[in-house]
mmCIF file with all atom_site columns, C-alpha atoms in Angstrom:
data_model
loop_
_atom_site.group_PDB
_atom_site.id
_atom_site.type_symbol
_atom_site.label_atom_id
_atom_site.label_alt_id
_atom_site.label_comp_id
_atom_site.label_asym_id
_atom_site.label_entity_id
_atom_site.label_seq_id
_atom_site.pdbx_PDB_ins_code
_atom_site.Cartn_x
_atom_site.Cartn_y
_atom_site.Cartn_z
_atom_site.occupancy
_atom_site.B_iso_or_equiv
_atom_site.pdbx_formal_charge
_atom_site.auth_seq_id
_atom_site.auth_comp_id
_atom_site.auth_asym_id
_atom_site.auth_atom_id
_atom_site.pdbx_PDB_model_num
ATOM 1   C CA . THR A 1 1   ? -52.714 29.972 26.496 1.00 61.00 ? 1166 THR A CA 1
ATOM 2   C CA . GLN A 1 2   ? -53.257 28.715 23.361 1.00 68.00 ? 1167 GLN A CA 1
ATOM 3   C CA . LEU A 1 3   ? -53.406 24.684 22.954 1.00 85.00 ? 1168 LEU A CA 1
ATOM 4   C CA . LEU A 1 4   ? -53.724 22.443 20.298 1.00 92.00 ? 1169 LEU A CA 1
ATOM 5   C CA . GLU A 1 5   ? -55.266 18.878 20.551 1.00 95.00 ? 1170 GLU A CA 1
ATOM 6   C CA . GLN A 1 6   ? -54.735 16.697 18.183 1.00 96.00 ? 1171 GLN A CA 1
ATOM 7   C CA . SER A 1 7   ? -56.526 13.423 17.575 1.00 96.00 ? 1172 SER A CA 1
ATOM 8   C CA . PRO A 1 8   ? -56.323 10.452 17.478 1.00 97.00 ? 1173 PRO A CA 1
ATOM 9   C CA . GLN A 1 9   ? -53.390 10.288 19.256 1.00 95.00 ? 1174 GLN A CA 1
ATOM 10  C CA . PHE A 1 10  ? -52.595 6.995  18.233 1.00 96.00 ? 1175 PHE A CA 1
ATOM 11  C CA . LEU A 1 11  ? -53.578 5.124  14.771 1.00 97.00 ? 1176 LEU A CA 1
ATOM 12  C CA . SER A 1 12  ? -52.580 1.790  13.071 1.00 97.00 ? 1177 SER A CA 1
ATOM 13  C CA . ILE A 1 13  ? -53.979 0.874  9.910  1.00 97.00 ? 1178 ILE A CA 1
ATOM 14  C CA . GLN A 1 14  ? -53.489 -1.512 6.777  1.00 97.00 ? 1179 GLN A CA 1
ATOM 15  C CA . GLU A 1 15  ? -51.785 -0.308 3.819  1.00 98.00 ? 1180 GLU A CA 1
ATOM 16  C CA . GLY A 1 16  ? -54.270 1.085  1.292  1.00 97.00 ? 1181 GLY A CA 1
ATOM 17  C CA . GLU A 1 17  ? -56.624 2.447  3.994  1.00 98.00 ? 1182 GLU A CA 1
ATOM 18  C CA . ASN A 1 18  ? -58.023 5.967  4.081  1.00 98.00 ? 1183 ASN A CA 1
ATOM 19  C CA . LEU A 1 19  ? -57.578 8.140  7.126  1.00 98.00 ? 1184 LEU A CA 1
ATOM 20  C CA . THR A 1 20  ? -58.086 11.534 8.633  1.00 98.00 ? 1185 THR A CA 1
ATOM 21  C CA . VAL A 1 21  ? -56.348 13.163 11.668 1.00 98.00 ? 1186 VAL A CA 1
ATOM 22  C CA . TYR A 1 22  ? -57.614 16.133 13.768 1.00 98.00 ? 1187 TYR A CA 1
ATOM 23  C CA . CYS A 1 23  ? -56.228 19.464 14.939 1.00 97.00 ? 1188 CYS A CA 1
ATOM 24  C CA . ASN A 1 24  ? -58.629 21.613 17.062 1.00 96.00 ? 1189 ASN A CA 1
ATOM 25  C CA . SER A 1 25  ? -58.204 24.430 19.040 1.00 93.00 ? 1190 SER A CA 1
ATOM 26  C CA . SER A 1 26  ? -60.286 27.170 20.794 1.00 90.00 ? 1191 SER A CA 1
ATOM 27  C CA . SER A 1 27  ? -58.015 29.720 19.629 1.00 89.00 ? 1192 SER A CA 1
ATOM 28  C CA . VAL A 1 28  ? -57.687 31.555 15.912 1.00 90.00 ? 1193 VAL A CA 1
ATOM 29  C CA . PHE A 1 29  ? -54.354 31.231 14.508 1.00 90.00 ? 1194 PHE A CA 1
ATOM 30  C CA . SER A 1 30  ? -53.069 33.456 11.612 1.00 88.00 ? 1195 SER A CA 1
ATOM 31  C CA . SER A 1 31  ? -51.695 29.773 9.897  1.00 90.00 ? 1196 SER A CA 1
ATOM 32  C CA . LEU A 1 32  ? -51.394 26.269 10.724 1.00 93.00 ? 1197 LEU A CA 1
ATOM 33  C CA . GLN A 1 33  ? -48.332 24.392 9.835  1.00 94.00 ? 1198 GLN A CA 1
ATOM 34  C CA . TRP A 1 34  ? -48.367 20.446 9.938  1.00 97.00 ? 1199 TRP A CA 1
ATOM 35  C CA . TYR A 1 35  ? -45.105 18.096 9.844  1.00 97.00 ? 1200 TYR A CA 1
ATOM 36  C CA . ARG A 1 36  ? -44.384 14.571 9.899  1.00 97.00 ? 1201 ARG A CA 1
ATOM 37  C CA . GLN A 1 37  ? -41.407 13.223 12.241 1.00 96.00 ? 1202 GLN A CA 1
ATOM 38  C CA . GLU A 1 38  ? -39.866 9.998  11.739 1.00 94.00 ? 1203 GLU A CA 1
ATOM 39  C CA . PRO A 1 39  ? -38.127 8.070  14.508 1.00 89.00 ? 1204 PRO A CA 1
ATOM 40  C CA . GLY A 1 40  ? -34.781 9.450  15.568 1.00 87.00 ? 1205 GLY A CA 1
ATOM 41  C CA . GLU A 1 41  ? -35.302 12.602 13.214 1.00 92.00 ? 1206 GLU A CA 1
ATOM 42  C CA . GLY A 1 42  ? -36.635 16.215 13.584 1.00 94.00 ? 1207 GLY A CA 1
ATOM 43  C CA . PRO A 1 43  ? -40.138 17.276 12.307 1.00 96.00 ? 1208 PRO A CA 1
ATOM 44  C CA . VAL A 1 44  ? -40.265 18.216 8.425  1.00 95.00 ? 1209 VAL A CA 1
ATOM 45  C CA . LEU A 1 45  ? -42.508 20.811 7.340  1.00 94.00 ? 1210 LEU A CA 1
ATOM 46  C CA . LEU A 1 46  ? -45.471 19.022 5.171  1.00 96.00 ? 1211 LEU A CA 1
ATOM 47  C CA . VAL A 1 47  ? -47.559 22.287 4.452  1.00 95.00 ? 1212 VAL A CA 1
ATOM 48  C CA . THR A 1 48  ? -48.796 25.659 5.693  1.00 93.00 ? 1213 THR A CA 1
ATOM 49  C CA . VAL A 1 49  ? -52.228 26.935 5.603  1.00 94.00 ? 1214 VAL A CA 1
ATOM 50  C CA . VAL A 1 50  ? -53.101 30.287 5.971  1.00 91.00 ? 1215 VAL A CA 1
ATOM 51  C CA . THR A 1 51  ? -56.589 31.454 4.895  1.00 93.00 ? 1216 THR A CA 1
ATOM 52  C CA . GLY A 1 52  ? -59.822 29.971 6.848  1.00 93.00 ? 1217 GLY A CA 1
ATOM 53  C CA . GLY A 1 53  ? -61.294 26.989 4.625  1.00 95.00 ? 1218 GLY A CA 1
ATOM 54  C CA . GLU A 1 54  ? -58.209 26.574 2.549  1.00 95.00 ? 1219 GLU A CA 1
ATOM 55  C CA . VAL A 1 55  ? -57.516 23.458 0.752  1.00 97.00 ? 1220 VAL A CA 1
ATOM 56  C CA . LYS A 1 56  ? -54.192 21.941 -0.020 1.00 97.00 ? 1221 LYS A CA 1
ATOM 57  C CA . LYS A 1 57  ? -53.000 19.197 -1.707 1.00 97.00 ? 1222 LYS A CA 1
ATOM 58  C CA . LEU A 1 58  ? -49.582 17.215 -1.429 1.00 95.00 ? 1223 LEU A CA 1
ATOM 59  C CA . LYS A 1 59  ? -49.908 13.726 -3.711 1.00 96.00 ? 1224 LYS A CA 1
ATOM 60  C CA . ARG A 1 60  ? -52.047 11.696 -1.437 1.00 97.00 ? 1225 ARG A CA 1
ATOM 61  C CA . LEU A 1 61  ? -52.207 13.843 1.503  1.00 98.00 ? 1226 LEU A CA 1
ATOM 62  C CA . THR A 1 62  ? -55.002 16.645 1.891  1.00 98.00 ? 1227 THR A CA 1
ATOM 63  C CA . PHE A 1 63  ? -54.712 19.240 4.248  1.00 98.00 ? 1228 PHE A CA 1
ATOM 64  C CA . GLN A 1 64  ? -57.811 21.739 5.252  1.00 97.00 ? 1229 GLN A CA 1
ATOM 65  C CA . PHE A 1 65  ? -57.747 24.818 7.445  1.00 96.00 ? 1230 PHE A CA 1
ATOM 66  C CA . GLY A 1 66  ? -61.357 25.432 9.136  1.00 95.00 ? 1231 GLY A CA 1
ATOM 67  C CA . ASP A 1 67  ? -63.226 28.688 8.140  1.00 95.00 ? 1232 ASP A CA 1
ATOM 68  C CA . ALA A 1 68  ? -62.793 30.086 11.754 1.00 93.00 ? 1233 ALA A CA 1
ATOM 69  C CA . ARG A 1 69  ? -58.840 29.266 11.204 1.00 92.00 ? 1234 ARG A CA 1
ATOM 70  C CA . LYS A 1 70  ? -59.367 27.230 14.822 1.00 93.00 ? 1235 LYS A CA 1
ATOM 71  C CA . ASP A 1 71  ? -58.956 23.618 13.195 1.00 94.00 ? 1236 ASP A CA 1
ATOM 72  C CA . SER A 1 72  ? -57.486 21.572 10.538 1.00 97.00 ? 1237 SER A CA 1
ATOM 73  C CA . SER A 1 73  ? -57.428 18.151 9.357  1.00 97.00 ? 1238 SER A CA 1
ATOM 74  C CA . LEU A 1 74  ? -55.118 15.655 7.286  1.00 98.00 ? 1239 LEU A CA 1
ATOM 75  C CA . HIS A 1 75  ? -56.503 13.305 5.355  1.00 98.00 ? 1240 HIS A CA 1
ATOM 76  C CA . ILE A 1 76  ? -54.304 10.710 3.678  1.00 98.00 ? 1241 ILE A CA 1
ATOM 77  C CA . THR A 1 77  ? -55.454 8.514  0.867  1.00 98.00 ? 1242 THR A CA 1
ATOM 78  C CA . ALA A 1 78  ? -54.470 5.081  0.187  1.00 98.00 ? 1243 ALA A CA 1
ATOM 79  C CA . ALA A 1 79  ? -51.907 5.009  2.891  1.00 97.00 ? 1244 ALA A CA 1
ATOM 80  C CA . GLN A 1 80  ? -48.261 3.429  2.254  1.00 97.00 ? 1245 GLN A CA 1
ATOM 81  C CA . PRO A 1 81  ? -46.208 1.800  4.851  1.00 96.00 ? 1246 PRO A CA 1
ATOM 82  C CA . GLY A 1 82  ? -43.541 5.180  4.062  1.00 95.00 ? 1247 GLY A CA 1
ATOM 83  C CA . ASP A 1 83  ? -46.507 7.475  5.475  1.00 97.00 ? 1248 ASP A CA 1
ATOM 84  C CA . THR A 1 84  ? -45.525 5.868  8.904  1.00 97.00 ? 1249 THR A CA 1
ATOM 85  C CA . GLY A 1 85  ? -44.565 8.821  11.686 1.00 97.00 ? 1250 GLY A CA 1
ATOM 86  C CA . LEU A 1 86  ? -45.629 11.145 13.881 1.00 97.00 ? 1251 LEU A CA 1
ATOM 87  C CA . TYR A 1 87  ? -47.696 14.082 12.648 1.00 98.00 ? 1252 TYR A CA 1
ATOM 88  C CA . LEU A 1 88  ? -47.628 17.171 14.165 1.00 97.00 ? 1253 LEU A CA 1
ATOM 89  C CA . CYS A 1 89  ? -49.976 20.237 13.836 1.00 96.00 ? 1254 CYS A CA 1
ATOM 90  C CA . ALA A 1 90  ? -48.657 23.819 14.725 1.00 94.00 ? 1255 ALA A CA 1
ATOM 91  C CA . GLY A 1 91  ? -50.341 26.992 15.139 1.00 91.00 ? 1256 GLY A CA 1
ATOM 92  C CA . VAL A 1 92  ? -48.748 30.523 14.523 1.00 86.00 ? 1257 VAL A CA 1
ATOM 93  C CA . GLY A 1 93  ? -50.360 33.039 16.469 1.00 77.00 ? 1258 GLY A CA 1
ATOM 94  C CA . SER A 1 94  ? -50.909 36.875 15.823 1.00 68.00 ? 1259 SER A CA 1
ATOM 95  C CA . GLY A 1 95  ? -49.642 39.902 17.465 1.00 64.00 ? 1260 GLY A CA 1
ATOM 96  C CA . ALA A 1 96  ? -46.818 40.006 19.919 1.00 61.00 ? 1261 ALA A CA 1
ATOM 97  C CA . GLY A 1 97  ? -44.764 36.664 20.171 1.00 59.00 ? 1262 GLY A CA 1
ATOM 98  C CA . SER A 1 98  ? -46.684 35.483 16.937 1.00 63.00 ? 1263 SER A CA 1
ATOM 99  C CA . TYR A 1 99  ? -43.459 34.064 15.694 1.00 67.00 ? 1264 TYR A CA 1
ATOM 100 C CA . GLN A 1 100 ? -43.732 31.430 18.245 1.00 75.00 ? 1265 GLN A CA 1
ATOM 101 C CA . LEU A 1 101 ? -45.415 28.054 17.224 1.00 85.00 ? 1266 LEU A CA 1
ATOM 102 C CA . THR A 1 102 ? -47.757 26.372 19.388 1.00 88.00 ? 1267 THR A CA 1
ATOM 103 C CA . PHE A 1 103 ? -47.744 22.736 18.813 1.00 93.00 ? 1268 PHE A CA 1
ATOM 104 C CA . GLY A 1 104 ? -50.144 19.735 19.376 1.00 95.00 ? 1269 GLY A CA 1
ATOM 105 C CA . LYS A 1 105 ? -48.832 16.230 20.935 1.00 95.00 ? 1270 LYS A CA 1
ATOM 106 C CA . GLY A 1 106 ? -49.041 14.716 17.614 1.00 96.00 ? 1271 GLY A CA 1
ATOM 107 C CA . THR A 1 107 ? -50.706 11.663 15.943 1.00 97.00 ? 1272 THR A CA 1
ATOM 108 C CA . LYS A 1 108 ? -48.733 8.533  15.780 1.00 97.00 ? 1273 LYS A CA 1
ATOM 109 C CA . LEU A 1 109 ? -49.568 6.555  12.676 1.00 97.00 ? 1274 LEU A CA 1
ATOM 110 C CA . SER A 1 110 ? -48.438 3.101  11.763 1.00 97.00 ? 1275 SER A CA 1
ATOM 111 C CA . VAL A 1 111 ? -49.224 1.851  8.370  1.00 97.00 ? 1276 VAL A CA 1
ATOM 112 C CA . ILE A 1 112 ? -49.087 -2.104 8.131  1.00 97.00 ? 1277 ILE A CA 1
ATOM 113 C CA . PRO A 1 113 ? -47.845 -3.371 4.887  1.00 95.00 ? 1278 PRO A CA 1
ATOM 114 C CA . GLU B 2 1   ? -29.483 16.769 5.191  1.00 49.00 ? 1197 GLU B CA 1
ATOM 115 C CA . THR B 2 2   ? -31.981 19.136 6.374  1.00 53.00 ? 1198 THR B CA 1
ATOM 116 C CA . GLY B 2 3   ? -29.481 22.278 6.303  1.00 92.00 ? 1199 GLY B CA 1
ATOM 117 C CA . VAL B 2 4   ? -29.523 22.303 10.192 1.00 96.00 ? 1200 VAL B CA 1
ATOM 118 C CA . THR B 2 5   ? -27.016 19.958 11.720 1.00 97.00 ? 1201 THR B CA 1
ATOM 119 C CA . GLN B 2 6   ? -27.008 19.055 15.443 1.00 98.00 ? 1202 GLN B CA 1
ATOM 120 C CA . THR B 2 7   ? -24.205 17.171 17.754 1.00 97.00 ? 1203 THR B CA 1
ATOM 121 C CA . PRO B 2 8   ? -24.213 14.767 19.131 1.00 97.00 ? 1204 PRO B CA 1
ATOM 122 C CA . ARG B 2 9   ? -27.066 12.693 17.964 1.00 97.00 ? 1205 ARG B CA 1
ATOM 123 C CA . HIS B 2 10  ? -27.086 10.878 21.416 1.00 97.00 ? 1206 HIS B CA 1
ATOM 124 C CA . LEU B 2 11  ? -25.377 11.846 25.052 1.00 97.00 ? 1207 LEU B CA 1
ATOM 125 C CA . VAL B 2 12  ? -25.639 10.241 28.524 1.00 96.00 ? 1208 VAL B CA 1
ATOM 126 C CA . MET B 2 13  ? -24.547 12.466 31.205 1.00 94.00 ? 1209 MET B CA 1
ATOM 127 C CA . GLY B 2 14  ? -24.439 12.407 34.945 1.00 92.00 ? 1210 GLY B CA 1
ATOM 128 C CA . MET B 2 15  ? -26.505 14.933 37.233 1.00 90.00 ? 1211 MET B CA 1
ATOM 129 C CA . THR B 2 16  ? -23.336 16.616 37.956 1.00 89.00 ? 1212 THR B CA 1
ATOM 130 C CA . ASN B 2 17  ? -21.405 16.758 34.593 1.00 90.00 ? 1213 ASN B CA 1
ATOM 131 C CA . LYS B 2 18  ? -21.362 19.693 32.427 1.00 94.00 ? 1214 LYS B CA 1
ATOM 132 C CA . LYS B 2 19  ? -22.066 19.428 28.417 1.00 96.00 ? 1215 LYS B CA 1
ATOM 133 C CA . SER B 2 20  ? -22.998 21.202 25.402 1.00 97.00 ? 1216 SER B CA 1
ATOM 134 C CA . LEU B 2 21  ? -25.220 20.763 22.442 1.00 98.00 ? 1217 LEU B CA 1
ATOM 135 C CA . LYS B 2 22  ? -24.116 21.999 19.186 1.00 98.00 ? 1218 LYS B CA 1
ATOM 136 C CA . CYS B 2 23  ? -26.266 23.108 16.170 1.00 98.00 ? 1219 CYS B CA 1
ATOM 137 C CA . GLU B 2 24  ? -25.080 24.660 12.757 1.00 97.00 ? 1220 GLU B CA 1
ATOM 138 C CA . GLN B 2 25  ? -27.179 25.907 9.859  1.00 97.00 ? 1221 GLN B CA 1
ATOM 139 C CA . HIS B 2 26  ? -26.503 26.413 6.663  1.00 91.00 ? 1222 HIS B CA 1
ATOM 140 C CA . LEU B 2 27  ? -29.357 27.854 5.332  1.00 94.00 ? 1223 LEU B CA 1
ATOM 141 C CA . GLY B 2 28  ? -28.779 31.646 5.623  1.00 93.00 ? 1224 GLY B CA 1
ATOM 142 C CA . HIS B 2 29  ? -31.373 32.003 8.137  1.00 93.00 ? 1225 HIS B CA 1
ATOM 143 C CA . ASN B 2 30  ? -31.253 34.757 10.842 1.00 93.00 ? 1226 ASN B CA 1
ATOM 144 C CA . ALA B 2 31  ? -33.099 33.429 13.717 1.00 93.00 ? 1227 ALA B CA 1
ATOM 145 C CA . MET B 2 32  ? -32.871 29.891 15.649 1.00 94.00 ? 1228 MET B CA 1
ATOM 146 C CA . TYR B 2 33  ? -34.568 28.159 18.042 1.00 94.00 ? 1229 TYR B CA 1
ATOM 147 C CA . TRP B 2 34  ? -34.400 25.548 20.736 1.00 95.00 ? 1230 TRP B CA 1
ATOM 148 C CA . TYR B 2 35  ? -37.224 23.203 21.432 1.00 95.00 ? 1231 TYR B CA 1
ATOM 149 C CA . LYS B 2 36  ? -37.585 20.127 24.029 1.00 96.00 ? 1232 LYS B CA 1
ATOM 150 C CA . GLN B 2 37  ? -39.643 17.148 22.914 1.00 96.00 ? 1233 GLN B CA 1
ATOM 151 C CA . SER B 2 38  ? -40.538 15.030 25.777 1.00 94.00 ? 1234 SER B CA 1
ATOM 152 C CA . ALA B 2 39  ? -42.865 11.697 25.634 1.00 88.00 ? 1235 ALA B CA 1
ATOM 153 C CA . LYS B 2 40  ? -46.252 12.681 25.713 1.00 82.00 ? 1236 LYS B CA 1
ATOM 154 C CA . LYS B 2 41  ? -45.887 16.367 25.730 1.00 90.00 ? 1237 LYS B CA 1
ATOM 155 C CA . PRO B 2 42  ? -46.120 19.250 22.920 1.00 91.00 ? 1238 PRO B CA 1
ATOM 156 C CA . LEU B 2 43  ? -42.641 20.620 21.757 1.00 92.00 ? 1239 LEU B CA 1
ATOM 157 C CA . GLU B 2 44  ? -41.847 23.206 24.258 1.00 92.00 ? 1240 GLU B CA 1
ATOM 158 C CA . LEU B 2 45  ? -39.927 26.297 22.848 1.00 91.00 ? 1241 LEU B CA 1
ATOM 159 C CA . MET B 2 46  ? -37.058 27.142 25.187 1.00 94.00 ? 1242 MET B CA 1
ATOM 160 C CA . PHE B 2 47  ? -35.009 29.858 23.581 1.00 93.00 ? 1243 PHE B CA 1
ATOM 161 C CA . VAL B 2 48  ? -34.975 31.931 20.490 1.00 92.00 ? 1244 VAL B CA 1
ATOM 162 C CA . TYR B 2 49  ? -32.078 33.931 18.908 1.00 93.00 ? 1245 TYR B CA 1
ATOM 163 C CA . SER B 2 50  ? -32.728 36.618 16.122 1.00 90.00 ? 1246 SER B CA 1
ATOM 164 C CA . LEU B 2 51  ? -29.331 38.105 14.794 1.00 87.00 ? 1247 LEU B CA 1
ATOM 165 C CA . GLU B 2 52  ? -27.286 36.693 17.517 1.00 86.00 ? 1248 GLU B CA 1
ATOM 166 C CA . GLU B 2 53  ? -29.686 38.411 20.187 1.00 87.00 ? 1249 GLU B CA 1
ATOM 167 C CA . ARG B 2 54  ? -32.053 36.408 22.473 1.00 87.00 ? 1250 ARG B CA 1
ATOM 168 C CA . VAL B 2 55  ? -35.202 37.481 22.108 1.00 85.00 ? 1251 VAL B CA 1
ATOM 169 C CA . GLU B 2 56  ? -37.070 34.889 24.128 1.00 75.00 ? 1252 GLU B CA 1
ATOM 170 C CA . ASN B 2 57  ? -36.509 32.532 27.275 1.00 72.00 ? 1253 ASN B CA 1
ATOM 171 C CA . ASN B 2 58  ? -39.550 30.814 27.931 1.00 73.00 ? 1254 ASN B CA 1
ATOM 172 C CA . SER B 2 59  ? -38.951 30.231 31.819 1.00 85.00 ? 1255 SER B CA 1
ATOM 173 C CA . VAL B 2 60  ? -36.272 27.856 31.140 1.00 93.00 ? 1256 VAL B CA 1
ATOM 174 C CA . PRO B 2 61  ? -34.212 26.479 34.379 1.00 93.00 ? 1257 PRO B CA 1
ATOM 175 C CA . SER B 2 62  ? -30.675 28.243 34.876 1.00 93.00 ? 1258 SER B CA 1
ATOM 176 C CA . ARG B 2 63  ? -29.237 24.642 34.146 1.00 95.00 ? 1259 ARG B CA 1
ATOM 177 C CA . PHE B 2 64  ? -29.551 25.225 30.892 1.00 96.00 ? 1260 PHE B CA 1
ATOM 178 C CA . SER B 2 65  ? -27.579 28.321 29.182 1.00 95.00 ? 1261 SER B CA 1
ATOM 179 C CA . PRO B 2 66  ? -27.770 29.210 25.515 1.00 96.00 ? 1262 PRO B CA 1
ATOM 180 C CA . GLU B 2 67  ? -25.317 30.603 23.361 1.00 96.00 ? 1263 GLU B CA 1
ATOM 181 C CA . CYS B 2 68  ? -25.318 32.087 20.017 1.00 95.00 ? 1264 CYS B CA 1
ATOM 182 C CA . PRO B 2 69  ? -21.775 33.408 18.871 1.00 94.00 ? 1265 PRO B CA 1
ATOM 183 C CA . ASN B 2 70  ? -23.079 34.096 15.009 1.00 93.00 ? 1266 ASN B CA 1
ATOM 184 C CA . SER B 2 71  ? -26.273 33.477 13.093 1.00 90.00 ? 1267 SER B CA 1
ATOM 185 C CA . SER B 2 72  ? -25.268 30.323 11.831 1.00 94.00 ? 1268 SER B CA 1
ATOM 186 C CA . HIS B 2 73  ? -24.255 28.493 15.366 1.00 97.00 ? 1269 HIS B CA 1
ATOM 187 C CA . LEU B 2 74  ? -26.137 27.626 18.234 1.00 97.00 ? 1270 LEU B CA 1
ATOM 188 C CA . PHE B 2 75  ? -25.065 26.027 21.501 1.00 98.00 ? 1271 PHE B CA 1
ATOM 189 C CA . LEU B 2 76  ? -27.130 24.793 24.331 1.00 98.00 ? 1272 LEU B CA 1
ATOM 190 C CA . HIS B 2 77  ? -24.791 24.442 27.739 1.00 97.00 ? 1273 HIS B CA 1
ATOM 191 C CA . LEU B 2 78  ? -25.943 21.838 30.212 1.00 97.00 ? 1274 LEU B CA 1
ATOM 192 C CA . HIS B 2 79  ? -24.928 21.531 33.883 1.00 94.00 ? 1275 HIS B CA 1
ATOM 193 C CA . THR B 2 80  ? -26.095 20.055 37.053 1.00 94.00 ? 1276 THR B CA 1
ATOM 194 C CA . LEU B 2 81  ? -29.369 18.384 35.193 1.00 94.00 ? 1277 LEU B CA 1
ATOM 195 C CA . GLN B 2 82  ? -32.021 16.304 36.821 1.00 95.00 ? 1278 GLN B CA 1
ATOM 196 C CA . PRO B 2 83  ? -33.344 12.978 35.377 1.00 94.00 ? 1279 PRO B CA 1
ATOM 197 C CA . GLU B 2 84  ? -36.606 14.893 33.741 1.00 94.00 ? 1280 GLU B CA 1
ATOM 198 C CA . ASP B 2 85  ? -34.490 16.878 31.703 1.00 96.00 ? 1281 ASP B CA 1
ATOM 199 C CA . SER B 2 86  ? -34.094 13.658 29.781 1.00 96.00 ? 1282 SER B CA 1
ATOM 200 C CA . ALA B 2 87  ? -35.491 14.471 26.359 1.00 96.00 ? 1283 ALA B CA 1
ATOM 201 C CA . LEU B 2 88  ? -34.921 15.123 22.476 1.00 97.00 ? 1284 LEU B CA 1
ATOM 202 C CA . TYR B 2 89  ? -33.712 18.400 22.000 1.00 98.00 ? 1285 TYR B CA 1
ATOM 203 C CA . LEU B 2 90  ? -34.311 19.761 18.779 1.00 97.00 ? 1286 LEU B CA 1
ATOM 204 C CA . CYS B 2 91  ? -32.872 22.907 17.095 1.00 97.00 ? 1287 CYS B CA 1
ATOM 205 C CA . ALA B 2 92  ? -34.737 24.969 14.384 1.00 95.00 ? 1288 ALA B CA 1
ATOM 206 C CA . SER B 2 93  ? -33.903 27.707 12.341 1.00 95.00 ? 1289 SER B CA 1
ATOM 207 C CA . SER B 2 94  ? -36.204 30.095 10.056 1.00 92.00 ? 1290 SER B CA 1
ATOM 208 C CA . GLN B 2 95  ? -35.257 32.972 7.554  1.00 90.00 ? 1291 GLN B CA 1
ATOM 209 C CA . ASP B 2 96  ? -36.497 35.289 10.196 1.00 85.00 ? 1292 ASP B CA 1
ATOM 210 C CA . LEU B 2 97  ? -38.692 35.942 13.054 1.00 80.00 ? 1293 LEU B CA 1
ATOM 211 C CA . TRP B 2 98  ? -41.666 36.203 11.291 1.00 75.00 ? 1294 TRP B CA 1
ATOM 212 C CA . GLY B 2 99  ? -40.849 33.432 8.715  1.00 68.00 ? 1295 GLY B CA 1
ATOM 213 C CA . ARG B 2 100 ? -43.292 31.063 8.491  1.00 71.00 ? 1296 ARG B CA 1
ATOM 214 C CA . SER B 2 101 ? -41.272 27.909 7.162  1.00 82.00 ? 1297 SER B CA 1
ATOM 215 C CA . PHE B 2 102 ? -38.916 26.225 10.153 1.00 90.00 ? 1298 PHE B CA 1
ATOM 216 C CA . THR B 2 103 ? -36.114 23.729 9.392  1.00 94.00 ? 1299 THR B CA 1
ATOM 217 C CA . PHE B 2 104 ? -35.468 21.376 12.114 1.00 95.00 ? 1300 PHE B CA 1
ATOM 218 C CA . GLY B 2 105 ? -32.220 19.490 13.103 1.00 96.00 ? 1301 GLY B CA 1
ATOM 219 C CA . SER B 2 106 ? -32.348 15.475 14.036 1.00 96.00 ? 1302 SER B CA 1
ATOM 220 C CA . GLY B 2 107 ? -32.356 16.366 17.384 1.00 97.00 ? 1303 GLY B CA 1
ATOM 221 C CA . THR B 2 108 ? -30.011 15.456 20.318 1.00 97.00 ? 1304 THR B CA 1
ATOM 222 C CA . ARG B 2 109 ? -31.243 12.530 22.653 1.00 97.00 ? 1305 ARG B CA 1
ATOM 223 C CA . LEU B 2 110 ? -30.340 13.455 26.099 1.00 97.00 ? 1306 LEU B CA 1
ATOM 224 C CA . THR B 2 111 ? -30.243 10.825 28.947 1.00 96.00 ? 1307 THR B CA 1
ATOM 225 C CA . VAL B 2 112 ? -29.533 12.101 32.324 1.00 95.00 ? 1308 VAL B CA 1
ATOM 226 C CA . VAL B 2 113 ? -28.593 9.132  34.589 1.00 93.00 ? 1309 VAL B CA 1
#
């Protein structure tokens, strides 16, 4: 069974601070996705990383895929209240059943104005 | 508007009731999914449909019964539920089973009393 561990589980920071959240596994994934979910809504895809060592930037968000494709991080620079939400990572496997996403439990981020 | 619409947004039902959740997507996608999101647990994949054919049933109790009449609509029929079935039920779609971009609906918040 593939598992994704996300840390920290909860994070509360002041507006303007930087933060990093982590997504770790003992399994190798063909790609990894990050979603943000706001209260009362479904997850919204932010990015997909595919290549080991890949770094993608989305405005103030920087996503990195580990060299071994087992882990990923999300770094937010100068956090804004609009960044508040649940951040989920999801791994895409390989081989039979690889269409299935394995989700982590998420990191709940609160950015205080 | 995410392109995936779920109704109702909220549902309270007794353990002896029968109800149905509806999902509709206007994205031209060929694969649709039901996920269950419970507190402190990762998203759990329940059912997968590709071109109206069910391709996955992840050991879901028979009190949950999916239906996919066409590639744009997905239903989840509920009967004789238990209080532990209370959760957010999310519908998602993707271009096909191997598409890496998933679009989620806003979910149905189900409470079983």
